[in-house]
Amino acid sequence: MWLIRSSVRRPVLTSVISIVLILLGLYSYTEIGVTLLPDMDIPVVMVRMNYSGAGPQEIERLIIKPIEDAISIVEGIDSVRAIAREGVGIVIAELAYGVNPTQAAMDIGTRVRAQANRFPENAEEPVVDKYDINADPFMTIVAISNYPSSQIRDLIEEDVARRLTQINGMANADVIGGRRREIQIEVNPLNLKAHNLSVARLGKLLSTTNENTPIGVIAAGSKEVSLRMMGEPVRPSDIENITISLGEGRVIRIGDIATVKDSLERERRRARFNGRESVMVDLTARPNANVIQIAKEVRENLVEIERRLPEGIKLEI
């Protein structure tokens, strides 16, 4: 009764409060995020680690076992299961009810990084992340062209994916399909054995010479000139001319024991659309972002992007 009596006695104040509430409601309606699924924390944390060239047995022994040992002592874990595949190991930790997934992911990441000395030297850094149902792509863009997909992949990465990641609220634009350029070095085992060399030594040499190194500065009056040693190869012939010291004054070129080819990387994933080989871009939004607004901006940007692409390349959603 008090609320009704006050509203009748003060009609102006009541009208002002009503207008303010209506304006706040309209503002909230335009600013509220829209997603395909509700924002919720799934009590699951995943650890993924790549080790190129290793089989499932090596992945289980060298990657999964140390990770399981590291996270088994983290408080709040209900169960742990693992997947060992060629070149990759995945460990999935299910959390007990009431455990904060964000804090658990941080604790697991700390434990896993503490085991760095147990992982193989050539293995990639482990990736620790909690499961997010909204991390799946909300839109996929397909590049259709008569050109081979390997020729347009770099173009799609530079002119399409990079441009779309600049949209406010966009988390990632993952390019699928097409093969990147790759310099391949085919080693003759007989030549290696003849010079008492190993593939490991050859790979270490290439990793240390494949960079430009600063070597100091030269003072010229009031000016200083920076110097650097140019070691990064530009052409395949530059790799062929890299020398290897064999001791006792003997030196050979990589071109003497191996063949350097300018080729494409091994195809591991292929994207097809309507039965044709193509290149796709999967778009993922950030948490709590307005997916509807992002999708609208993506469509607007695609019109301008497609206009700048070479003739014969068409983008479809």
PDB file of C-alpha atoms in Angstrom:
ATOM      1  CA  MET A   1       0.000   0.000   0.000  1.00  0.00           C
ATOM      2  CA  TRP A   2       2.859   2.379   0.753  1.00  0.00           C
ATOM      3  CA  LEU A   3       4.233   2.015  -2.786  1.00  0.00           C
ATOM      4  CA  ILE A   4       0.843   2.687  -4.379  1.00  0.00           C
ATOM      5  CA  ARG A   5       0.168   5.679  -2.095  1.00  0.00           C
ATOM      6  CA  SER A   6       3.618   7.212  -2.905  1.00  0.00           C
ATOM      7  CA  SER A   7       3.171   6.687  -6.644  1.00  0.00           C
ATOM      8  CA  VAL A   8      -0.211   8.464  -6.631  1.00  0.00           C
ATOM      9  CA  ARG A   9       1.012  11.372  -4.528  1.00  0.00           C
ATOM     10  CA  ARG A  10       4.219  11.887  -6.557  1.00  0.00           C
ATOM     11  CA  PRO A  11       3.304  11.252 -10.203  1.00  0.00           C
ATOM     12  CA  VAL A  12       6.287  13.152 -11.581  1.00  0.00           C
ATOM     13  CA  LEU A  13       8.817  11.107  -9.582  1.00  0.00           C
ATOM     14  CA  THR A  14       7.025   7.906 -10.560  1.00  0.00           C
ATOM     15  CA  SER A  15       7.153   8.865 -14.259  1.00  0.00           C
ATOM     16  CA  VAL A  16      10.869   9.703 -14.075  1.00  0.00           C
ATOM     17  CA  ILE A  17      11.709   6.387 -12.391  1.00  0.00           C
ATOM     18  CA  SER A  18       9.672   4.491 -14.993  1.00  0.00           C
ATOM     19  CA  ILE A  19      11.407   6.282 -17.882  1.00  0.00           C
ATOM     20  CA  VAL A  20      14.850   5.592 -16.371  1.00  0.00           C
ATOM     21  CA  LEU A  21      14.035   1.891 -15.978  1.00  0.00           C
ATOM     22  CA  ILE A  22      12.786   1.716 -19.568  1.00  0.00           C
ATOM     23  CA  LEU A  23      15.962   3.391 -20.868  1.00  0.00           C
ATOM     24  CA  LEU A  24      18.159   1.033 -18.824  1.00  0.00           C
ATOM     25  CA  GLY A  25      16.238  -1.905 -20.221  1.00  0.00           C
ATOM     26  CA  LEU A  26      16.660  -0.721 -23.812  1.00  0.00           C
ATOM     27  CA  TYR A  27      20.391  -0.111 -23.255  1.00  0.00           C
ATOM     28  CA  SER A  28      20.850  -3.571 -21.705  1.00  0.00           C
ATOM     29  CA  TYR A  29      18.972  -5.180 -24.586  1.00  0.00           C
ATOM     30  CA  THR A  30      21.325  -3.680 -27.169  1.00  0.00           C
ATOM     31  CA  GLU A  31      24.516  -4.462 -25.201  1.00  0.00           C
ATOM     32  CA  ILE A  32      23.768  -7.961 -23.943  1.00  0.00           C
ATOM     33  CA  GLY A  33      25.872 -10.735 -25.468  1.00  0.00           C
ATOM     34  CA  VAL A  34      24.209 -13.367 -27.631  1.00  0.00           C
ATOM     35  CA  THR A  35      25.699 -16.859 -27.922  1.00  0.00           C
ATOM     36  CA  LEU A  36      24.519 -20.197 -29.271  1.00  0.00           C
ATOM     37  CA  LEU A  37      24.834 -21.833 -25.837  1.00  0.00           C
ATOM     38  CA  PRO A  38      24.675 -20.468 -22.267  1.00  0.00           C
ATOM     39  CA  ASP A  39      27.869 -19.416 -20.520  1.00  0.00           C
ATOM     40  CA  MET A  40      28.801 -22.267 -18.201  1.00  0.00           C
ATOM     41  CA  ASP A  41      31.962 -23.862 -16.835  1.00  0.00           C
ATOM     42  CA  ILE A  42      32.354 -27.548 -17.704  1.00  0.00           C
ATOM     43  CA  PRO A  43      34.453 -29.328 -15.020  1.00  0.00           C
ATOM     44  CA  VAL A  44      36.968 -30.665 -17.528  1.00  0.00           C
ATOM     45  CA  VAL A  45      40.596 -29.595 -18.135  1.00  0.00           C
ATOM     46  CA  MET A  46      42.586 -30.856 -21.132  1.00  0.00           C
ATOM     47  CA  VAL A  47      46.356 -31.009 -21.612  1.00  0.00           C
ATOM     48  CA  ARG A  48      47.584 -31.382 -25.194  1.00  0.00           C
ATOM     49  CA  MET A  49      51.204 -31.865 -26.252  1.00  0.00           C
ATOM     50  CA  ASN A  50      52.584 -32.455 -29.752  1.00  0.00           C
ATOM     51  CA  TYR A  51      55.659 -34.556 -30.473  1.00  0.00           C
ATOM     52  CA  SER A  52      56.100 -34.794 -34.218  1.00  0.00           C
ATOM     53  CA  GLY A  53      57.135 -38.176 -35.610  1.00  0.00           C
ATOM     54  CA  ALA A  54      56.455 -40.200 -32.447  1.00  0.00           C
ATOM     55  CA  GLY A  55      54.147 -43.211 -32.472  1.00  0.00           C
ATOM     56  CA  PRO A  56      51.374 -43.904 -29.937  1.00  0.00           C
ATOM     57  CA  GLN A  57      53.634 -46.066 -27.756  1.00  0.00           C
ATOM     58  CA  GLU A  58      56.308 -43.368 -27.517  1.00  0.00           C
ATOM     59  CA  ILE A  59      53.609 -40.747 -26.880  1.00  0.00           C
ATOM     60  CA  GLU A  60      52.232 -42.816 -24.003  1.00  0.00           C
ATOM     61  CA  ARG A  61      55.646 -43.359 -22.405  1.00  0.00           C
ATOM     62  CA  LEU A  62      57.321 -39.978 -23.021  1.00  0.00           C
ATOM     63  CA  ILE A  63      54.370 -37.552 -22.976  1.00  0.00           C
ATOM     64  CA  ILE A  64      51.262 -38.971 -21.301  1.00  0.00           C
ATOM     65  CA  LYS A  65      52.961 -40.729 -18.349  1.00  0.00           C
ATOM     66  CA  PRO A  66      54.815 -37.587 -17.103  1.00  0.00           C
ATOM     67  CA  ILE A  67      51.661 -35.480 -17.505  1.00  0.00           C
ATOM     68  CA  GLU A  68      49.545 -37.987 -15.567  1.00  0.00           C
ATOM     69  CA  ASP A  69      52.163 -38.116 -12.804  1.00  0.00           C
ATOM     70  CA  ALA A  70      52.148 -34.317 -12.612  1.00  0.00           C
ATOM     71  CA  ILE A  71      48.400 -33.761 -12.390  1.00  0.00           C
ATOM     72  CA  SER A  72      47.553 -36.776 -10.233  1.00  0.00           C
ATOM     73  CA  ILE A  73      48.499 -34.796  -7.111  1.00  0.00           C
ATOM     74  CA  VAL A  74      46.388 -31.760  -7.986  1.00  0.00           C
ATOM     75  CA  GLU A  75      43.534 -31.317  -5.542  1.00  0.00           C
ATOM     76  CA  GLY A  76      39.988 -31.664  -6.850  1.00  0.00           C
ATOM     77  CA  ILE A  77      40.553 -34.112  -9.730  1.00  0.00           C
ATOM     78  CA  ASP A  78      37.946 -36.859  -9.917  1.00  0.00           C
ATOM     79  CA  SER A  79      39.336 -38.944 -12.810  1.00  0.00           C
ATOM     80  CA  VAL A  80      42.016 -38.829 -15.501  1.00  0.00           C
ATOM     81  CA  ARG A  81      41.986 -40.402 -18.954  1.00  0.00           C
ATOM     82  CA  ALA A  82      44.360 -40.077 -21.890  1.00  0.00           C
ATOM     83  CA  ILE A  83      44.475 -40.414 -25.675  1.00  0.00           C
ATOM     84  CA  ALA A  84      47.703 -41.359 -27.457  1.00  0.00           C
ATOM     85  CA  ARG A  85      47.869 -40.750 -31.194  1.00  0.00           C
ATOM     86  CA  GLU A  86      50.646 -40.390 -33.711  1.00  0.00           C
ATOM     87  CA  GLY A  87      52.470 -37.164 -32.897  1.00  0.00           C
ATOM     88  CA  VAL A  88      50.108 -35.971 -30.147  1.00  0.00           C
ATOM     89  CA  GLY A  89      49.125 -36.858 -26.595  1.00  0.00           C
ATOM     90  CA  ILE A  90      45.955 -35.628 -24.873  1.00  0.00           C
ATOM     91  CA  VAL A  91      45.212 -35.964 -21.152  1.00  0.00           C
ATOM     92  CA  ILE A  92      41.681 -35.174 -19.942  1.00  0.00           C
ATOM     93  CA  ALA A  93      41.107 -34.437 -16.246  1.00  0.00           C
ATOM     94  CA  GLU A  94      37.528 -34.487 -14.935  1.00  0.00           C
ATOM     95  CA  LEU A  95      37.081 -32.339 -11.830  1.00  0.00           C
ATOM     96  CA  ALA A  96      35.031 -33.002  -8.753  1.00  0.00           C
ATOM     97  CA  TYR A  97      31.788 -31.109  -8.187  1.00  0.00           C
ATOM     98  CA  GLY A  98      32.333 -27.572  -6.912  1.00  0.00           C
ATOM     99  CA  VAL A  99      35.948 -27.200  -8.113  1.00  0.00           C
ATOM    100  CA  ASN A 100      36.709 -23.989 -10.001  1.00  0.00           C
ATOM    101  CA  PRO A 101      37.806 -25.039 -13.532  1.00  0.00           C
ATOM    102  CA  THR A 102      39.830 -21.849 -14.066  1.00  0.00           C
ATOM    103  CA  GLN A 103      41.863 -22.328 -10.885  1.00  0.00           C
ATOM    104  CA  ALA A 104      42.246 -26.049 -11.600  1.00  0.00           C
ATOM    105  CA  ALA A 105      43.604 -25.295 -15.079  1.00  0.00           C
ATOM    106  CA  MET A 106      46.185 -22.929 -13.565  1.00  0.00           C
ATOM    107  CA  ASP A 107      47.258 -25.523 -10.985  1.00  0.00           C
ATOM    108  CA  ILE A 108      47.530 -28.259 -13.629  1.00  0.00           C
ATOM    109  CA  GLY A 109      49.534 -25.965 -15.923  1.00  0.00           C
ATOM    110  CA  THR A 110      51.985 -25.235 -13.089  1.00  0.00           C
ATOM    111  CA  ARG A 111      52.444 -28.929 -12.325  1.00  0.00           C
ATOM    112  CA  VAL A 112      52.915 -29.871 -15.983  1.00  0.00           C
ATOM    113  CA  ARG A 113      55.482 -27.130 -16.638  1.00  0.00           C
ATOM    114  CA  ALA A 114      57.427 -28.332 -13.607  1.00  0.00           C
ATOM    115  CA  GLN A 115      57.941 -31.642 -15.465  1.00  0.00           C
ATOM    116  CA  ALA A 116      59.623 -29.942 -18.462  1.00  0.00           C
ATOM    117  CA  ASN A 117      62.883 -31.847 -17.925  1.00  0.00           C
ATOM    118  CA  ARG A 118      61.065 -35.181 -18.406  1.00  0.00           C
ATOM    119  CA  PHE A 119      59.680 -34.323 -21.840  1.00  0.00           C
ATOM    120  CA  PRO A 120      61.618 -34.966 -25.075  1.00  0.00           C
ATOM    121  CA  GLU A 121      63.738 -32.079 -26.286  1.00  0.00           C
ATOM    122  CA  ASN A 122      61.924 -31.794 -29.628  1.00  0.00           C
ATOM    123  CA  ALA A 123      58.411 -31.883 -28.126  1.00  0.00           C
ATOM    124  CA  GLU A 124      56.296 -28.734 -28.286  1.00  0.00           C
ATOM    125  CA  GLU A 125      55.143 -26.826 -25.226  1.00  0.00           C
ATOM    126  CA  PRO A 126      52.108 -28.387 -23.496  1.00  0.00           C
ATOM    127  CA  VAL A 127      48.816 -26.536 -23.919  1.00  0.00           C
ATOM    128  CA  VAL A 128      46.522 -26.533 -20.872  1.00  0.00           C
ATOM    129  CA  ASP A 129      42.971 -25.279 -21.196  1.00  0.00           C
ATOM    130  CA  LYS A 130      39.558 -25.819 -19.676  1.00  0.00           C
ATOM    131  CA  TYR A 131      36.750 -27.097 -21.863  1.00  0.00           C
ATOM    132  CA  ASP A 132      34.491 -24.354 -23.235  1.00  0.00           C
ATOM    133  CA  ILE A 133      31.291 -25.284 -25.054  1.00  0.00           C
ATOM    134  CA  ASN A 134      31.310 -21.869 -26.760  1.00  0.00           C
ATOM    135  CA  ALA A 135      34.820 -22.390 -28.177  1.00  0.00           C
ATOM    136  CA  ASP A 136      33.450 -24.180 -31.238  1.00  0.00           C
ATOM    137  CA  PRO A 137      33.369 -22.144 -34.490  1.00  0.00           C
ATOM    138  CA  PHE A 138      30.195 -20.130 -34.981  1.00  0.00           C
ATOM    139  CA  MET A 139      30.828 -19.550 -38.698  1.00  0.00           C
ATOM    140  CA  THR A 140      32.851 -21.142 -41.492  1.00  0.00           C
ATOM    141  CA  ILE A 141      33.982 -19.272 -44.610  1.00  0.00           C
ATOM    142  CA  VAL A 142      34.891 -21.208 -47.752  1.00  0.00           C
ATOM    143  CA  ALA A 143      37.251 -19.921 -50.446  1.00  0.00           C
ATOM    144  CA  ILE A 144      36.252 -21.368 -53.816  1.00  0.00           C
ATOM    145  CA  SER A 145      38.671 -21.082 -56.712  1.00  0.00           C
ATOM    146  CA  ASN A 146      39.971 -22.886 -59.783  1.00  0.00           C
ATOM    147  CA  TYR A 147      43.508 -22.467 -58.434  1.00  0.00           C
ATOM    148  CA  PRO A 148      45.102 -25.297 -56.394  1.00  0.00           C
ATOM    149  CA  SER A 149      44.387 -24.865 -52.689  1.00  0.00           C
ATOM    150  CA  SER A 150      48.129 -24.756 -51.957  1.00  0.00           C
ATOM    151  CA  GLN A 151      48.404 -21.545 -54.004  1.00  0.00           C
ATOM    152  CA  ILE A 152      45.610 -19.665 -52.263  1.00  0.00           C
ATOM    153  CA  ARG A 153      46.225 -20.728 -48.644  1.00  0.00           C
ATOM    154  CA  ASP A 154      48.793 -17.998 -47.978  1.00  0.00           C
ATOM    155  CA  LEU A 155      46.475 -15.467 -49.615  1.00  0.00           C
ATOM    156  CA  ILE A 156      43.550 -16.514 -47.404  1.00  0.00           C
ATOM    157  CA  GLU A 157      45.704 -16.371 -44.269  1.00  0.00           C
ATOM    158  CA  GLU A 158      47.006 -12.867 -45.005  1.00  0.00           C
ATOM    159  CA  ASP A 159      43.993 -11.161 -46.589  1.00  0.00           C
ATOM    160  CA  VAL A 160      41.029 -12.956 -45.015  1.00  0.00           C
ATOM    161  CA  ALA A 161      41.894 -14.596 -41.676  1.00  0.00           C
ATOM    162  CA  ARG A 162      44.142 -11.782 -40.444  1.00  0.00           C
ATOM    163  CA  ARG A 163      41.584  -9.130 -41.400  1.00  0.00           C
ATOM    164  CA  LEU A 164      38.723 -10.940 -39.652  1.00  0.00           C
ATOM    165  CA  THR A 165      40.669 -11.421 -36.401  1.00  0.00           C
ATOM    166  CA  GLN A 166      40.729  -7.621 -36.057  1.00  0.00           C
ATOM    167  CA  ILE A 167      36.953  -7.558 -35.534  1.00  0.00           C
ATOM    168  CA  ASN A 168      36.030  -6.711 -31.958  1.00  0.00           C
ATOM    169  CA  GLY A 169      35.082  -9.904 -30.093  1.00  0.00           C
ATOM    170  CA  MET A 170      36.772 -12.312 -32.519  1.00  0.00           C
ATOM    171  CA  ALA A 171      39.023 -14.847 -30.780  1.00  0.00           C
ATOM    172  CA  ASN A 172      40.517 -16.868 -33.622  1.00  0.00           C
ATOM    173  CA  ALA A 173      40.341 -17.520 -37.360  1.00  0.00           C
ATOM    174  CA  ASP A 174      41.680 -21.014 -38.098  1.00  0.00           C
ATOM    175  CA  VAL A 175      42.598 -21.767 -41.720  1.00  0.00           C
ATOM    176  CA  ILE A 176      41.950 -25.360 -42.861  1.00  0.00           C
ATOM    177  CA  GLY A 177      43.028 -26.880 -46.159  1.00  0.00           C
ATOM    178  CA  GLY A 178      45.862 -26.205 -48.564  1.00  0.00           C
ATOM    179  CA  ARG A 179      49.528 -26.913 -47.964  1.00  0.00           C
ATOM    180  CA  ARG A 180      52.218 -24.436 -46.965  1.00  0.00           C
ATOM    181  CA  ARG A 181      55.521 -24.062 -48.738  1.00  0.00           C
ATOM    182  CA  GLU A 182      58.236 -26.269 -47.253  1.00  0.00           C
ATOM    183  CA  ILE A 183      61.935 -26.650 -47.949  1.00  0.00           C
ATOM    184  CA  GLN A 184      62.718 -30.363 -47.852  1.00  0.00           C
ATOM    185  CA  ILE A 185      66.206 -31.804 -47.411  1.00  0.00           C
ATOM    186  CA  GLU A 186      66.498 -35.392 -48.652  1.00  0.00           C
ATOM    187  CA  VAL A 187      69.606 -36.944 -47.145  1.00  0.00           C
ATOM    188  CA  ASN A 188      71.500 -39.819 -48.741  1.00  0.00           C
ATOM    189  CA  PRO A 189      72.297 -42.308 -45.925  1.00  0.00           C
ATOM    190  CA  LEU A 190      75.364 -43.625 -47.756  1.00  0.00           C
ATOM    191  CA  ASN A 191      76.837 -40.121 -47.992  1.00  0.00           C
ATOM    192  CA  LEU A 192      76.212 -39.551 -44.278  1.00  0.00           C
ATOM    193  CA  LYS A 193      77.937 -42.803 -43.374  1.00  0.00           C
ATOM    194  CA  ALA A 194      80.873 -42.043 -45.641  1.00  0.00           C
ATOM    195  CA  HIS A 195      81.512 -38.747 -43.809  1.00  0.00           C
ATOM    196  CA  ASN A 196      80.704 -40.158 -40.336  1.00  0.00           C
ATOM    197  CA  LEU A 197      77.709 -37.826 -39.921  1.00  0.00           C
ATOM    198  CA  SER A 198      74.251 -38.321 -38.407  1.00  0.00           C
ATOM    199  CA  VAL A 199      70.848 -36.862 -39.185  1.00  0.00           C
ATOM    200  CA  ALA A 200      70.715 -35.420 -35.649  1.00  0.00           C
ATOM    201  CA  ARG A 201      73.948 -33.476 -36.177  1.00  0.00           C
ATOM    202  CA  LEU A 202      72.735 -32.236 -39.538  1.00  0.00           C
ATOM    203  CA  GLY A 203      69.441 -31.048 -38.017  1.00  0.00           C
ATOM    204  CA  LYS A 204      71.238 -29.279 -35.175  1.00  0.00           C
ATOM    205  CA  LEU A 205      73.514 -27.514 -37.647  1.00  0.00           C
ATOM    206  CA  LEU A 206      70.554 -26.294 -39.698  1.00  0.00           C
ATOM    207  CA  SER A 207      68.740 -25.007 -36.607  1.00  0.00           C
ATOM    208  CA  THR A 208      71.775 -22.982 -35.493  1.00  0.00           C
ATOM    209  CA  THR A 209      72.544 -21.498 -38.918  1.00  0.00           C
ATOM    210  CA  ASN A 210      68.956 -20.706 -39.900  1.00  0.00           C
ATOM    211  CA  GLU A 211      68.921 -17.230 -38.285  1.00  0.00           C
ATOM    212  CA  ASN A 212      70.400 -13.754 -38.516  1.00  0.00           C
ATOM    213  CA  THR A 213      72.635 -13.038 -35.506  1.00  0.00           C
ATOM    214  CA  PRO A 214      73.615  -9.569 -34.179  1.00  0.00           C
ATOM    215  CA  ILE A 215      77.387  -9.351 -33.730  1.00  0.00           C
ATOM    216  CA  GLY A 216      77.860  -5.812 -32.349  1.00  0.00           C
ATOM    217  CA  VAL A 217      78.168  -2.180 -33.384  1.00  0.00           C
ATOM    218  CA  ILE A 218      80.785   0.025 -35.039  1.00  0.00           C
ATOM    219  CA  ALA A 219      81.257   3.565 -33.750  1.00  0.00           C
ATOM    220  CA  ALA A 220      81.692   6.107 -36.544  1.00  0.00           C
ATOM    221  CA  GLY A 221      82.070   9.505 -34.938  1.00  0.00           C
ATOM    222  CA  SER A 222      78.757  10.448 -33.368  1.00  0.00           C
ATOM    223  CA  LYS A 223      76.965   7.550 -35.079  1.00  0.00           C
ATOM    224  CA  GLU A 224      76.772   3.833 -34.430  1.00  0.00           C
ATOM    225  CA  VAL A 225      76.247   1.185 -37.082  1.00  0.00           C
ATOM    226  CA  SER A 226      74.694  -2.128 -36.022  1.00  0.00           C
ATOM    227  CA  LEU A 227      76.196  -5.279 -37.514  1.00  0.00           C
ATOM    228  CA  ARG A 228      74.575  -8.662 -37.917  1.00  0.00           C
ATOM    229  CA  MET A 229      75.590 -11.950 -39.466  1.00  0.00           C
ATOM    230  CA  MET A 230      73.183 -12.991 -42.234  1.00  0.00           C
ATOM    231  CA  GLY A 231      72.579 -16.707 -41.755  1.00  0.00           C
ATOM    232  CA  GLU A 232      68.921 -17.139 -42.662  1.00  0.00           C
ATOM    233  CA  PRO A 233      68.623 -18.826 -46.070  1.00  0.00           C
ATOM    234  CA  VAL A 234      66.601 -17.025 -48.727  1.00  0.00           C
ATOM    235  CA  ARG A 235      66.777 -19.603 -51.542  1.00  0.00           C
ATOM    236  CA  PRO A 236      67.217 -23.396 -51.534  1.00  0.00           C
ATOM    237  CA  SER A 237      70.670 -22.867 -52.995  1.00  0.00           C
ATOM    238  CA  ASP A 238      71.654 -21.015 -49.807  1.00  0.00           C
ATOM    239  CA  ILE A 239      70.962 -24.186 -47.809  1.00  0.00           C
ATOM    240  CA  GLU A 240      73.001 -26.263 -50.259  1.00  0.00           C
ATOM    241  CA  ASN A 241      75.989 -23.962 -49.689  1.00  0.00           C
ATOM    242  CA  ILE A 242      75.947 -24.321 -45.884  1.00  0.00           C
ATOM    243  CA  THR A 243      79.267 -25.936 -44.911  1.00  0.00           C
ATOM    244  CA  ILE A 244      79.971 -28.640 -42.346  1.00  0.00           C
ATOM    245  CA  SER A 245      83.350 -28.943 -40.683  1.00  0.00           C
ATOM    246  CA  LEU A 246      84.629 -32.530 -40.506  1.00  0.00           C
ATOM    247  CA  GLY A 247      87.823 -31.727 -38.654  1.00  0.00           C
ATOM    248  CA  GLU A 248      91.434 -31.753 -39.846  1.00  0.00           C
ATOM    249  CA  GLY A 249      90.626 -28.944 -42.262  1.00  0.00           C
ATOM    250  CA  ARG A 250      88.005 -30.935 -44.178  1.00  0.00           C
ATOM    251  CA  VAL A 251      84.763 -29.155 -45.118  1.00  0.00           C
ATOM    252  CA  ILE A 252      81.763 -30.344 -47.135  1.00  0.00           C
ATOM    253  CA  ARG A 253      78.577 -28.656 -48.324  1.00  0.00           C
ATOM    254  CA  ILE A 254      75.074 -29.846 -47.479  1.00  0.00           C
ATOM    255  CA  GLY A 255      74.515 -30.019 -51.219  1.00  0.00           C
ATOM    256  CA  ASP A 256      77.210 -32.711 -51.383  1.00  0.00           C
ATOM    257  CA  ILE A 257      75.342 -35.100 -49.106  1.00  0.00           C
ATOM    258  CA  ALA A 258      71.676 -34.112 -49.585  1.00  0.00           C
ATOM    259  CA  THR A 259      69.171 -32.807 -52.126  1.00  0.00           C
ATOM    260  CA  VAL A 260      67.325 -29.582 -51.257  1.00  0.00           C
ATOM    261  CA  LYS A 261      63.830 -29.216 -52.718  1.00  0.00           C
ATOM    262  CA  ASP A 262      61.409 -26.288 -52.697  1.00  0.00           C
ATOM    263  CA  SER A 263      58.185 -28.219 -52.121  1.00  0.00           C
ATOM    264  CA  LEU A 264      54.973 -28.334 -50.063  1.00  0.00           C
ATOM    265  CA  GLU A 265      54.415 -29.727 -46.589  1.00  0.00           C
ATOM    266  CA  ARG A 266      52.867 -33.152 -46.080  1.00  0.00           C
ATOM    267  CA  GLU A 267      49.086 -33.038 -46.317  1.00  0.00           C
ATOM    268  CA  ARG A 268      47.495 -33.934 -42.974  1.00  0.00           C
ATOM    269  CA  ARG A 269      44.124 -32.183 -43.282  1.00  0.00           C
ATOM    270  CA  ARG A 270      42.043 -31.580 -46.365  1.00  0.00           C
ATOM    271  CA  ALA A 271      39.023 -29.297 -46.788  1.00  0.00           C
ATOM    272  CA  ARG A 272      36.377 -30.041 -49.409  1.00  0.00           C
ATOM    273  CA  PHE A 273      33.223 -28.120 -50.303  1.00  0.00           C
ATOM    274  CA  ASN A 274      30.610 -29.524 -52.674  1.00  0.00           C
ATOM    275  CA  GLY A 275      33.076 -32.193 -53.746  1.00  0.00           C
ATOM    276  CA  ARG A 276      35.845 -29.703 -54.595  1.00  0.00           C
ATOM    277  CA  GLU A 277      39.123 -29.102 -52.794  1.00  0.00           C
ATOM    278  CA  SER A 278      39.010 -25.737 -51.043  1.00  0.00           C
ATOM    279  CA  VAL A 279      40.330 -23.623 -48.170  1.00  0.00           C
ATOM    280  CA  MET A 280      38.121 -22.923 -45.144  1.00  0.00           C
ATOM    281  CA  VAL A 281      38.311 -20.422 -42.291  1.00  0.00           C
ATOM    282  CA  ASP A 282      36.677 -21.387 -38.964  1.00  0.00           C
ATOM    283  CA  LEU A 283      35.737 -18.347 -36.856  1.00  0.00           C
ATOM    284  CA  THR A 284      35.604 -18.509 -33.047  1.00  0.00           C
ATOM    285  CA  ALA A 285      34.270 -15.745 -30.795  1.00  0.00           C
ATOM    286  CA  ARG A 286      35.636 -14.674 -27.431  1.00  0.00           C
ATOM    287  CA  PRO A 287      33.768 -15.616 -24.240  1.00  0.00           C
ATOM    288  CA  ASN A 288      30.732 -13.390 -23.538  1.00  0.00           C
ATOM    289  CA  ALA A 289      31.014 -11.735 -26.974  1.00  0.00           C
ATOM    290  CA  ASN A 290      27.919 -10.906 -29.018  1.00  0.00           C
ATOM    291  CA  VAL A 291      28.026 -13.558 -31.736  1.00  0.00           C
ATOM    292  CA  ILE A 292      25.174 -11.934 -33.683  1.00  0.00           C
ATOM    293  CA  GLN A 293      27.010  -8.608 -33.910  1.00  0.00           C
ATOM    294  CA  ILE A 294      30.291 -10.309 -34.833  1.00  0.00           C
ATOM    295  CA  ALA A 295      28.597 -12.287 -37.600  1.00  0.00           C
ATOM    296  CA  LYS A 296      27.091  -9.083 -38.970  1.00  0.00           C
ATOM    297  CA  GLU A 297      30.511  -7.386 -39.068  1.00  0.00           C
ATOM    298  CA  VAL A 298      32.031 -10.472 -40.709  1.00  0.00           C
ATOM    299  CA  ARG A 299      29.509 -10.290 -43.551  1.00  0.00           C
ATOM    300  CA  GLU A 300      30.198  -6.589 -44.016  1.00  0.00           C
ATOM    301  CA  ASN A 301      33.971  -7.130 -44.103  1.00  0.00           C
ATOM    302  CA  LEU A 302      33.721 -10.039 -46.542  1.00  0.00           C
ATOM    303  CA  VAL A 303      32.220  -7.763 -49.185  1.00  0.00           C
ATOM    304  CA  GLU A 304      35.287  -5.502 -49.059  1.00  0.00           C
ATOM    305  CA  ILE A 305      37.751  -8.409 -48.742  1.00  0.00           C
ATOM    306  CA  GLU A 306      36.326 -10.287 -51.724  1.00  0.00           C
ATOM    307  CA  ARG A 307      36.588  -7.145 -53.835  1.00  0.00           C
ATOM    308  CA  ARG A 308      40.345  -7.012 -53.188  1.00  0.00           C
ATOM    309  CA  LEU A 309      41.036 -10.693 -53.879  1.00  0.00           C
ATOM    310  CA  PRO A 310      42.372 -11.791 -57.282  1.00  0.00           C
ATOM    311  CA  GLU A 311      39.810 -12.627 -59.923  1.00  0.00           C
ATOM    312  CA  GLY A 312      38.537 -16.179 -59.720  1.00  0.00           C
ATOM    313  CA  ILE A 313      38.423 -16.468 -55.899  1.00  0.00           C
ATOM    314  CA  LYS A 314      34.978 -16.406 -54.293  1.00  0.00           C
ATOM    315  CA  LEU A 315      34.101 -16.446 -50.590  1.00  0.00           C
ATOM    316  CA  GLU A 316      30.997 -18.174 -49.270  1.00  0.00           C
ATOM    317  CA  ILE A 317      29.573 -18.632 -45.762  1.00  0.00           C
TER     318      ILE A 317
END
